[in-house]
Amino acid sequence: VSRRMKLTSRLRDDGMGLAGADGTEPVLSHMTEIRELQTAYLAMSTAIGSFTRYVPREVVKDLIASGQLCEIAMAPHHCAILFSDIAGFTTMCERVPVGELSRLVSVYFDRMSAAVMDHDGVVDKFIGDAVMAVWGAPVAAGHEELKAVMAALAMLRETRVDPIRGTFDEAGELLRIRVGVASGEVLAGNMGCQARMNYTVIGDDVNLAARLESLCRNFGV
């Protein structure tokens, strides 16, 4: 139990860290105190694993290492920022049944997220049908601009091949996306209020990336 706890604290997910990462059922002790300790650990490990799906993994690692509650604080970082969304998504929502729309968006986000992470990026958040991704925070990525542009090109390619293309074709929908990328010094960290915070980046270049994505509709790209 103690060994697994140490590995969980380092966010190891190779089967010895996060509980259940190896797909096997844990063997619980017949001793009441040990079994209660195991059960509590499994619940904690599952919660941490779930938390890493909401917050960048490196941020969770920093929180565990610090041993303190997170605070509202932001610091300057050189980052590349990417925004993308689906062209005509509003009208698509009007045409496609809710259940089918959920399936389309799920497949779409899965492949877009993979394109970002395959190029060392962090998915900051999903905003409706939009994806916001960052390179350079919470940890430096190196060649942030190049990786962001490569991810953008990969996202565009993903829309032309399966599983995305086949899924949208089955629904009778044509998928087109818009992507905007910008870079510069931004503020990265926790923002919000004491009761609810969000790790993100803010600044002029974040706004520029969003505006570039929006401008794509004026040029039909």
CSV table of C-alpha atoms in Angstrom, one decimal:
chain,number,residue,atom,x,y,z
A,1,VAL,CA,0.0,0.0,0.0
A,2,SER,CA,2.7,2.4,1.0
A,3,ARG,CA,4.6,1.8,-2.3
A,4,ARG,CA,1.5,2.5,-4.3
A,5,MET,CA,0.9,5.7,-2.3
A,6,LYS,CA,4.4,7.0,-3.1
A,7,LEU,CA,4.0,6.3,-6.8
A,8,THR,CA,0.5,7.9,-6.8
A,9,SER,CA,2.0,11.0,-5.3
A,10,ARG,CA,4.3,11.2,-8.3
A,11,LEU,CA,1.3,10.6,-10.7
A,12,ARG,CA,2.7,7.4,-11.9
A,13,ASP,CA,0.1,5.6,-14.1
A,14,ASP,CA,2.0,2.6,-15.1
A,15,GLY,CA,-0.1,0.2,-13.0
A,16,MET,CA,1.9,0.8,-9.8
A,17,GLY,CA,0.8,4.4,-9.3
A,18,LEU,CA,-2.8,5.4,-9.9
A,19,ALA,CA,-5.2,2.7,-8.7
A,20,GLY,CA,-6.7,0.6,-11.4
A,21,ALA,CA,-4.3,2.0,-14.1
A,22,ASP,CA,-3.3,-1.5,-15.1
A,23,GLY,CA,-7.0,-2.7,-15.4
A,24,THR,CA,-6.7,-5.2,-12.6
A,25,GLU,CA,-8.9,-5.4,-9.5
A,26,PRO,CA,-7.1,-4.7,-6.3
A,27,VAL,CA,-6.7,-7.5,-3.7
A,28,LEU,CA,-8.0,-6.2,-0.3
A,29,SER,CA,-6.6,-7.5,2.9
A,30,HIS,CA,-8.6,-9.6,5.4
A,31,MET,CA,-7.4,-7.3,8.2
A,32,THR,CA,-9.9,-4.6,8.9
A,33,GLU,CA,-7.5,-1.7,9.5
A,34,ILE,CA,-5.4,-2.6,6.4
A,35,ARG,CA,-8.5,-3.1,4.3
A,36,GLU,CA,-9.9,0.3,5.4
A,37,LEU,CA,-6.5,1.9,4.5
A,38,GLN,CA,-6.6,0.2,1.1
A,39,THR,CA,-10.1,1.4,0.4
A,40,ALA,CA,-9.3,5.0,1.4
A,41,TYR,CA,-6.2,4.9,-0.8
A,42,LEU,CA,-8.2,3.6,-3.8
A,43,ALA,CA,-10.8,6.3,-3.4
A,44,MET,CA,-8.0,9.0,-3.2
A,45,SER,CA,-6.1,7.6,-6.2
A,46,THR,CA,-9.3,7.5,-8.3
A,47,ALA,CA,-10.0,11.1,-7.3
A,48,ILE,CA,-6.5,12.2,-8.3
A,49,GLY,CA,-6.7,10.4,-11.6
A,50,SER,CA,-10.0,12.1,-12.3
A,51,PHE,CA,-8.6,15.5,-11.3
A,52,THR,CA,-5.8,15.1,-14.0
A,53,ARG,CA,-8.6,15.0,-16.6
A,54,TYR,CA,-9.8,18.5,-15.5
A,55,VAL,CA,-6.5,20.2,-14.8
A,56,PRO,CA,-3.1,19.9,-16.6
A,57,ARG,CA,-1.1,17.0,-15.2
A,58,GLU,CA,1.9,19.2,-14.3
A,59,VAL,CA,-0.3,21.5,-12.3
A,60,VAL,CA,-1.6,18.5,-10.3
A,61,LYS,CA,2.0,17.3,-9.7
A,62,ASP,CA,2.9,20.8,-8.4
A,63,LEU,CA,0.0,20.8,-6.0
A,64,ILE,CA,0.9,17.4,-4.6
A,65,ALA,CA,4.6,18.4,-4.3
A,66,SER,CA,3.8,21.7,-2.5
A,67,GLY,CA,1.5,20.0,0.1
A,68,GLN,CA,-0.5,23.2,0.2
A,69,LEU,CA,-3.9,24.4,-1.0
A,70,CYS,CA,-3.7,26.2,-4.4
A,71,GLU,CA,-3.9,30.0,-4.4
A,72,ILE,CA,-4.8,32.7,-6.8
A,73,ALA,CA,-1.5,33.6,-8.4
A,74,MET,CA,-0.2,34.2,-12.0
A,75,ALA,CA,3.3,34.6,-13.4
A,76,PRO,CA,4.6,35.7,-16.8
A,77,HIS,CA,5.4,32.9,-19.3
A,78,HIS,CA,6.3,32.9,-23.0
A,79,CYS,CA,3.6,30.8,-24.6
A,80,ALA,CA,2.0,29.9,-27.9
A,81,ILE,CA,-1.8,29.8,-27.8
A,82,LEU,CA,-4.2,28.0,-30.1
A,83,PHE,CA,-7.9,28.4,-30.5
A,84,SER,CA,-10.0,26.3,-32.8
A,85,ASP,CA,-13.7,25.8,-33.4
A,86,ILE,CA,-16.2,24.2,-35.7
A,87,ALA,CA,-17.5,26.3,-38.5
A,88,GLY,CA,-21.4,26.5,-38.5
A,89,PHE,CA,-21.7,24.6,-35.2
A,90,THR,CA,-24.8,26.6,-34.2
A,91,THR,CA,-26.8,25.5,-37.2
A,92,MET,CA,-25.4,22.0,-36.8
A,93,CYS,CA,-26.9,21.9,-33.3
A,94,GLU,CA,-30.3,22.8,-34.8
A,95,ARG,CA,-30.1,19.9,-37.3
A,96,VAL,CA,-28.5,17.1,-35.4
A,97,PRO,CA,-30.4,15.2,-32.6
A,98,VAL,CA,-28.9,15.7,-29.2
A,99,GLY,CA,-27.6,12.1,-28.8
A,100,GLU,CA,-25.9,12.1,-32.2
A,101,LEU,CA,-24.4,15.5,-31.6
A,102,SER,CA,-22.9,14.3,-28.3
A,103,ARG,CA,-21.2,11.5,-30.2
A,104,LEU,CA,-19.9,13.8,-32.9
A,105,VAL,CA,-18.4,16.2,-30.4
A,106,SER,CA,-16.9,13.4,-28.4
A,107,VAL,CA,-15.1,12.0,-31.4
A,108,TYR,CA,-14.0,15.4,-32.5
A,109,PHE,CA,-12.6,16.5,-29.1
A,110,ASP,CA,-10.8,13.2,-28.7
A,111,ARG,CA,-8.8,13.6,-32.0
A,112,MET,CA,-8.3,17.3,-31.5
A,113,SER,CA,-6.9,16.8,-28.0
A,114,ALA,CA,-4.6,14.0,-29.3
A,115,ALA,CA,-3.2,16.4,-32.0
A,116,VAL,CA,-2.4,19.0,-29.3
A,117,MET,CA,-0.8,16.5,-26.8
A,118,ASP,CA,1.1,14.7,-29.5
A,119,HIS,CA,2.9,18.1,-30.1
A,120,ASP,CA,3.6,18.7,-26.4
A,121,GLY,CA,0.7,21.0,-25.9
A,122,VAL,CA,-1.8,21.3,-23.0
A,123,VAL,CA,-5.5,21.5,-23.6
A,124,ASP,CA,-6.5,24.5,-21.4
A,125,LYS,CA,-10.2,24.2,-21.8
A,126,PHE,CA,-13.1,23.3,-24.1
A,127,ILE,CA,-15.5,26.2,-24.7
A,128,GLY,CA,-18.6,24.9,-26.4
A,129,ASP,CA,-17.2,23.5,-29.6
A,130,ALA,CA,-14.0,25.4,-29.2
A,131,VAL,CA,-10.6,24.1,-28.1
A,132,MET,CA,-8.1,26.3,-26.3
A,133,ALA,CA,-4.5,24.9,-26.1
A,134,VAL,CA,-1.3,26.3,-24.7
A,135,TRP,CA,2.4,25.6,-25.2
A,136,GLY,CA,4.9,27.0,-22.6
A,137,ALA,CA,2.7,26.7,-19.4
A,138,PRO,CA,2.7,25.2,-16.8
A,139,VAL,CA,6.1,24.0,-18.0
A,140,ALA,CA,8.3,25.2,-20.9
A,141,ALA,CA,7.7,23.2,-24.1
A,142,GLY,CA,10.6,24.5,-26.2
A,143,HIS,CA,9.9,25.7,-29.8
A,144,GLU,CA,6.4,26.6,-28.7
A,145,GLU,CA,5.4,28.4,-31.9
A,146,LEU,CA,6.6,25.6,-34.1
A,147,LYS,CA,4.8,23.0,-32.1
A,148,ALA,CA,1.6,25.0,-32.0
A,149,VAL,CA,1.5,25.4,-35.8
A,150,MET,CA,2.3,21.7,-36.3
A,151,ALA,CA,-0.6,20.9,-34.0
A,152,ALA,CA,-2.9,23.2,-36.0
A,153,LEU,CA,-1.9,21.4,-39.2
A,154,ALA,CA,-2.5,18.0,-37.5
A,155,MET,CA,-5.9,19.1,-36.4
A,156,LEU,CA,-6.8,20.1,-39.9
A,157,ARG,CA,-5.6,16.8,-41.2
A,158,GLU,CA,-7.6,14.9,-38.6
A,159,THR,CA,-10.9,16.4,-40.0
A,160,ARG,CA,-10.2,14.8,-43.4
A,161,VAL,CA,-9.6,11.2,-42.2
A,162,ASP,CA,-11.3,8.6,-40.1
A,163,PRO,CA,-12.6,8.4,-37.4
A,164,ILE,CA,-13.7,12.0,-37.6
A,165,ARG,CA,-14.6,12.1,-41.3
A,166,GLY,CA,-16.5,8.8,-41.2
A,167,THR,CA,-18.4,9.9,-38.1
A,168,PHE,CA,-19.5,13.2,-39.5
A,169,ASP,CA,-20.3,11.6,-42.9
A,170,GLU,CA,-22.6,9.2,-41.2
A,171,ALA,CA,-24.5,12.1,-39.6
A,172,GLY,CA,-24.7,13.8,-43.0
A,173,GLU,CA,-22.6,16.8,-41.8
A,174,LEU,CA,-19.7,18.5,-43.4
A,175,LEU,CA,-17.0,19.3,-40.9
A,176,ARG,CA,-14.9,22.5,-41.3
A,177,ILE,CA,-12.8,24.0,-38.6
A,178,ARG,CA,-11.1,27.3,-38.0
A,179,VAL,CA,-7.7,27.7,-36.2
A,180,GLY,CA,-5.9,30.7,-34.8
A,181,VAL,CA,-2.4,30.7,-33.3
A,182,ALA,CA,-0.4,33.5,-31.6
A,183,SER,CA,2.5,33.7,-29.2
A,184,GLY,CA,4.1,36.1,-26.7
A,185,GLU,CA,4.4,36.8,-23.0
A,186,VAL,CA,1.2,36.0,-21.1
A,187,LEU,CA,0.2,35.5,-17.5
A,188,ALA,CA,-0.3,31.8,-16.6
A,189,GLY,CA,-1.6,30.5,-13.3
A,190,ASN,CA,-4.7,30.2,-11.1
A,191,MET,CA,-7.4,32.8,-11.5
A,192,GLY,CA,-10.9,33.0,-10.2
A,193,CYS,CA,-12.0,33.3,-6.5
A,194,GLN,CA,-11.0,31.5,-3.4
A,195,ALA,CA,-13.9,29.1,-3.7
A,196,ARG,CA,-13.4,28.2,-7.4
A,197,MET,CA,-10.2,28.6,-9.5
A,198,ASN,CA,-9.1,27.7,-13.0
A,199,TYR,CA,-5.6,27.3,-14.3
A,200,THR,CA,-5.3,29.2,-17.5
A,201,VAL,CA,-3.4,31.9,-19.4
A,202,ILE,CA,-4.5,35.5,-20.1
A,203,GLY,CA,-3.1,38.5,-22.0
A,204,ASP,CA,-3.0,40.3,-25.3
A,205,ASP,CA,-1.6,37.4,-27.2
A,206,VAL,CA,-4.3,35.1,-25.9
A,207,ASN,CA,-6.9,37.5,-27.2
A,208,LEU,CA,-5.0,37.8,-30.5
A,209,ALA,CA,-5.1,34.0,-31.0
A,210,ALA,CA,-8.9,34.1,-30.4
A,211,ARG,CA,-9.4,37.0,-32.8
A,212,LEU,CA,-7.3,35.3,-35.6
A,213,GLU,CA,-9.5,32.2,-35.2
A,214,SER,CA,-12.6,34.3,-35.5
A,215,LEU,CA,-11.2,36.2,-38.6
A,216,CYS,CA,-10.9,32.9,-40.5
A,217,ARG,CA,-14.7,33.1,-41.2
A,218,ASN,CA,-14.1,36.3,-43.1
A,219,PHE,CA,-11.7,34.6,-45.5
A,220,GLY,CA,-13.5,31.3,-45.8
A,221,VAL,CA,-10.6,29.4,-44.2
